[in-house]
Coordinates of C-alpha atoms in Angstrom, one line a residue:
M1 CA 1.5 1.8 -0.5
N2 CA -1.4 0.0 -1.3
F3 CA -1.4 -4.0 0.9
F4 CA -4.0 -5.0 -1.4
L5 CA -3.1 -4.9 -4.3
F6 CA 0.5 -7.1 -4.0
H7 CA -2.3 -9.6 -2.7
I8 CA -4.0 -9.8 -5.5
T9 CA -1.1 -10.0 -7.8
A10 CA 0.3 -12.7 -5.9
T11 CA -3.1 -14.6 -6.4
V12 CA -3.6 -13.9 -10.1
A13 CA 1.0 -14.8 -10.7
G14 CA -0.1 -18.3 -8.6
L15 CA 2.5 -17.0 -6.1
P16 CA 2.1 -17.6 -2.3
Y17 CA 0.2 -15.0 -0.6
P18 CA 2.3 -12.9 0.8
P19 CA 1.8 -12.0 5.3
P20 CA 2.0 -8.7 6.0
I21 CA 5.5 -7.9 8.2
M22 CA 4.2 -6.6 10.9
G23 CA 1.9 -9.7 11.9
M24 CA 4.2 -11.6 11.7
S25 CA 5.8 -13.1 14.7
K26 CA 9.7 -13.6 15.3
I27 CA 9.0 -17.7 14.5
D28 CA 7.0 -17.1 11.5
R29 CA 9.7 -15.0 9.9
K30 CA 12.4 -17.6 11.0
R31 CA 10.2 -20.0 8.9
I32 CA 9.1 -17.7 5.6
Q33 CA 8.8 -19.4 2.7
T34 CA 6.9 -17.1 0.3
G35 CA 7.5 -13.3 0.0
V36 CA 6.8 -10.6 2.4
N37 CA 4.3 -7.5 2.2
Y38 CA 5.0 -4.1 4.0
A39 CA 3.2 -2.1 2.6
S40 CA 1.3 0.0 4.9
G41 CA -1.9 2.0 4.4
S42 CA -1.5 5.8 3.4
S43 CA 2.6 6.0 3.9
G44 CA 4.2 8.4 1.7
L45 CA 8.0 8.2 -0.3
L46 CA 9.1 11.1 1.9
P47 CA 9.6 10.7 5.7
Q48 CA 7.1 12.9 6.5
N49 CA 4.5 12.5 4.9
G50 CA 1.6 11.0 6.3
H51 CA 1.8 11.6 9.9
F52 CA -0.1 14.8 10.3
L53 CA -3.7 13.2 9.0
H54 CA -2.9 9.2 9.6
K55 CA -0.5 8.9 12.6
N56 CA 1.1 5.6 13.1
V57 CA 2.2 5.2 9.3
I58 CA 5.3 3.2 7.5
N59 CA 6.8 5.1 5.5
F60 CA 9.5 3.9 2.6
F61 CA 12.5 4.7 3.8
Q62 CA 11.6 2.5 7.1
Q63 CA 9.7 0.0 5.1
V64 CA 13.4 -0.4 3.6
D65 CA 14.6 -0.2 7.3
L66 CA 12.8 -3.4 7.9
F67 CA 13.6 -4.7 5.0
E68 CA 17.1 -4.4 6.3
N69 CA 17.5 -5.4 9.5
T70 CA 14.5 -7.6 9.8
T71 CA 13.8 -9.8 6.6
M72 CA 17.9 -9.8 5.9
E73 CA 18.5 -10.9 9.4
D74 CA 15.7 -13.7 9.3
L75 CA 17.0 -15.1 5.4
K76 CA 20.8 -15.1 6.0
S77 CA 20.4 -17.9 8.3
K78 CA 19.0 -20.1 5.6
F79 CA 22.4 -20.3 3.5
D80 CA 25.0 -21.8 4.0
S81 CA 27.2 -19.0 2.4
C82 CA 27.1 -15.6 0.9
K83 CA 26.9 -15.9 -2.5
G84 CA 24.2 -18.3 -2.0
F85 CA 22.3 -15.4 -0.1
T86 CA 22.6 -13.7 -3.0
Q87 CA 22.1 -14.9 -5.9
Y88 CA 18.7 -15.3 -4.1
L89 CA 18.3 -11.9 -3.0
S90 CA 19.0 -11.2 -7.0
K91 CA 16.1 -13.6 -8.0
S92 CA 13.3 -11.7 -5.7
L93 CA 10.7 -9.6 -7.5
F94 CA 10.5 -5.7 -5.3
F95 CA 7.0 -4.5 -5.9
I96 CA 6.8 -1.4 -5.0
H97 CA 3.7 1.0 -5.7
H98 CA 4.0 5.1 -4.2
A99 CA 3.9 8.0 -4.0
G100 CA -0.2 8.1 -4.6
N101 CA -1.0 9.4 -0.8
D102 CA 1.9 12.0 -1.2
L103 CA 0.4 13.6 -4.4
G104 CA -3.6 13.1 -2.9
L105 CA -4.3 14.3 0.7
T106 CA -1.4 14.8 1.5
F107 CA 0.4 17.6 -0.8
E108 CA -3.2 19.5 -0.7
V109 CA -3.7 20.0 3.2
E110 CA 0.6 19.9 4.0
M111 CA 2.3 20.4 1.0
A112 CA 1.3 22.6 -1.3
K113 CA 2.1 25.8 1.0
K114 CA 4.9 24.6 0.7
Y115 CA 6.2 23.7 -2.4
S116 CA 4.9 24.4 -6.1
I117 CA 3.7 20.6 -7.4
D118 CA 7.1 20.9 -9.5
K119 CA 9.9 20.8 -7.1
Y120 CA 7.2 18.8 -5.0
A121 CA 7.7 16.1 -7.3
K122 CA 11.7 15.9 -8.4
L123 CA 11.9 15.9 -4.2
L124 CA 9.3 13.2 -4.5
I125 CA 11.7 11.2 -7.0
E126 CA 14.9 12.4 -5.6
E127 CA 13.8 10.2 -1.9
F128 CA 12.1 7.7 -4.1
S129 CA 15.6 7.1 -6.1
K130 CA 16.9 7.7 -2.7
Q131 CA 15.5 4.2 -1.3
L132 CA 15.4 2.0 -4.8
K133 CA 19.6 2.4 -4.6
R134 CA 19.6 1.4 -1.1
L135 CA 17.2 -1.9 -1.8
Y136 CA 20.2 -2.3 -4.6
T137 CA 22.6 -2.0 -2.6
L138 CA 21.5 -4.7 0.1
G139 CA 21.2 -6.9 -3.1
A140 CA 18.1 -6.3 -4.8
R141 CA 18.4 -6.3 -8.3
K142 CA 14.4 -7.1 -10.2
F143 CA 12.2 -4.1 -9.5
F144 CA 8.5 -3.0 -10.7
V145 CA 7.2 0.4 -10.0
S146 CA 3.8 1.4 -10.7
N147 CA 3.0 5.2 -11.0
V148 CA 0.0 6.7 -9.6
S149 CA -3.5 6.4 -11.1
P150 CA -5.7 9.7 -11.8
L151 CA -6.7 10.6 -8.3
G152 CA -8.7 13.2 -9.9
C153 CA -11.3 11.3 -10.8
S154 CA -12.0 8.7 -7.6
P155 CA -15.6 9.9 -6.2
F156 CA -13.8 11.9 -2.9
S157 CA -12.4 14.2 -5.8
I158 CA -15.1 14.7 -8.0
N159 CA -17.8 15.3 -4.7
T160 CA -15.4 17.4 -3.1
K161 CA -14.1 19.3 -6.1
N162 CA -14.6 22.1 -8.3
H163 CA -14.4 20.5 -11.8
S164 CA -16.1 21.1 -15.1
G165 CA -15.5 17.7 -16.6
P166 CA -15.9 13.8 -15.3
C167 CA -13.0 14.4 -13.2
V168 CA -10.6 16.7 -11.4
E169 CA -7.8 17.7 -13.7
E170 CA -6.3 19.9 -11.9
I171 CA -5.6 16.7 -9.4
N172 CA -4.3 14.9 -12.4
N173 CA -2.6 16.6 -13.6
R174 CA -0.4 17.3 -10.8
V175 CA -0.1 13.2 -10.7
S176 CA 1.0 13.8 -14.5
I177 CA 4.0 15.7 -13.6
Y178 CA 5.1 13.2 -10.9
N179 CA 4.2 10.0 -13.5
D180 CA 5.9 12.2 -16.1
L181 CA 9.4 11.8 -14.6
L182 CA 9.4 8.5 -13.1
P183 CA 10.1 6.6 -16.4
S184 CA 13.4 8.5 -16.7
L185 CA 14.3 7.8 -13.2
L186 CA 13.8 4.1 -13.7
K187 CA 16.0 4.0 -17.0
N188 CA 18.9 6.2 -15.5
L189 CA 18.9 3.8 -12.3
Q190 CA 18.6 0.7 -14.4
S191 CA 21.6 2.0 -16.9
T192 CA 24.0 3.1 -13.8
L193 CA 23.4 -0.2 -11.2
S194 CA 25.3 -2.9 -12.9
G195 CA 22.3 -5.7 -13.5
S196 CA 19.5 -3.9 -12.2
K197 CA 16.4 -4.1 -14.5
F198 CA 13.3 -2.3 -13.8
V199 CA 10.3 -2.3 -15.0
L200 CA 7.2 0.5 -14.7
G201 CA 3.8 -0.7 -14.4
D202 CA 1.3 2.2 -16.3
I203 CA -1.7 2.0 -13.5
Y204 CA -2.6 5.2 -15.0
K205 CA -3.6 3.8 -18.5
V206 CA -5.5 1.1 -16.7
F207 CA -7.6 3.4 -15.7
Q208 CA -7.4 5.9 -18.4
D209 CA -8.8 2.8 -20.6
V210 CA -11.0 1.5 -18.2
F211 CA -12.8 5.3 -18.4
E212 CA -13.0 5.1 -22.0
M213 CA -14.6 1.6 -22.8
P214 CA -16.2 0.5 -19.3
E215 CA -18.5 -2.1 -20.3
S216 CA -16.0 -3.9 -22.4
Y217 CA -13.7 -4.5 -18.7
G218 CA -17.5 -5.6 -17.1
F219 CA -17.7 -2.4 -15.3
K220 CA -21.0 -0.1 -15.1
D221 CA -20.2 2.4 -12.9
V222 CA -17.1 4.4 -12.6
N223 CA -17.4 6.9 -10.3
T224 CA -19.0 6.1 -7.1
S225 CA -18.5 4.7 -3.7
C226 CA -19.4 0.8 -2.9
C227 CA -19.9 1.5 0.7
I228 CA -21.7 3.9 2.8
D229 CA -20.1 5.9 5.8
N230 CA -22.2 7.4 8.5
N231 CA -23.2 10.8 7.4
G232 CA -25.1 8.2 4.0
T233 CA -22.7 11.4 1.4
K234 CA -20.3 8.2 -0.1
I235 CA -17.6 10.4 0.2
Q236 CA -15.7 8.9 3.7
V237 CA -14.9 5.9 4.7
C238 CA -17.3 3.1 5.4
A239 CA -19.7 3.0 8.2
P240 CA -19.1 0.1 10.0
N241 CA -21.7 -3.1 10.4
I242 CA -23.3 -2.2 7.3
A243 CA -23.1 -3.9 3.9
P244 CA -21.8 -2.6 1.0
C245 CA -23.6 -2.6 -2.3
K246 CA -24.0 -6.0 -4.3
D247 CA -22.9 -4.9 -7.7
R248 CA -19.5 -4.6 -6.4
K249 CA -18.3 -6.9 -9.4
T250 CA -19.1 -4.3 -11.9
R251 CA -17.5 -1.1 -10.0
V252 CA -14.1 0.9 -10.3
F253 CA -14.3 2.4 -6.7
F254 CA -15.0 0.0 -3.5
D255 CA -14.6 3.5 -1.0
P256 CA -14.1 6.9 -1.7
F257 CA -10.5 6.7 -2.5
H258 CA -9.7 3.1 -3.4
P259 CA -10.8 0.5 -6.0
S260 CA -12.7 -2.3 -5.8
E261 CA -11.2 -5.8 -6.0
A262 CA -12.5 -6.2 -9.4
M263 CA -10.2 -3.5 -10.3
H264 CA -7.5 -4.3 -8.4
F265 CA -7.9 -7.9 -10.3
L266 CA -7.4 -6.4 -13.6
W267 CA -4.1 -4.7 -12.5
A268 CA -2.6 -7.0 -11.8
W269 CA -3.5 -9.3 -15.1
R270 CA -2.4 -6.7 -17.5
F271 CA 0.9 -6.1 -15.7
L272 CA 1.5 -9.5 -16.2
K273 CA 0.4 -10.1 -19.4
D274 CA 0.2 -7.1 -21.2
S275 CA 3.8 -4.8 -22.7
S276 CA 1.6 -2.2 -23.3
V277 CA 1.0 -1.0 -19.7
C278 CA 4.3 -2.8 -18.8
S279 CA 7.5 -0.9 -20.4
P280 CA 10.0 -2.9 -21.4
I281 CA 8.3 -6.0 -19.9
N282 CA 5.4 -7.2 -18.7
L283 CA 5.3 -8.6 -14.7
I284 CA 5.9 -12.1 -16.0
Q285 CA 8.7 -11.7 -18.6
L286 CA 10.8 -10.2 -15.2
M287 CA 10.1 -13.0 -12.6
Q288 CA 11.4 -15.4 -15.3
A289 CA 14.3 -13.1 -16.1

């Protein structure tokens, strides 16, 4: 789940910065006047995912637990009636960006020996559906859900995997199998959960648009890491105390795995304003609904 994406989207939308839930004291939580960020780096949709590679991650069901057992309890004291609290939750926006970690290294290292990609993608969708229904039961009504970017185009993928084109299509095909299941899930949930509204943000298309015409979006480099790792290979995490490249505003990727700040801002602007990557309405229209 992408912490940075939530920060950038809030910034572009003119909303207050949503603090991370795990960094808030009990007093902070009681005083909160903004949204709350439950994102956990390298977390996944499936309860078991991520722990082998990254140990202490907070997966999606645990993030929903935090909302239910912490944030809801903190918020209830601010309302004089259950009706007022229910109305407040129904007007709140729940922004969910998940499954990238599940479909990347977690699949290759942990899950490929257990599942075909088709079965695995269905497992992800089933778990996602379960947790979205939990949030609905707790009072959520407005959901903005993004799909997964073309992971096969990351600097890590193209520098560590055999491939014939500009990206590793085997990985992108894996992502597409999951992405293709997501619209029908959201459509089904909206049709069966009364009063709900689900909007899909197509991150995959934003990347496609940038890769086809990078200059028109202000990018000069679409496939190399901006930071340096300890081995100088640019395929591992950034080394501490070493300055990144100076032209990071024109880079799609900051490190071998994650997009740059400039790319995150582009996502946010497209989600907020562009119905072509948000179906059926853009993020601003969802917030105003």
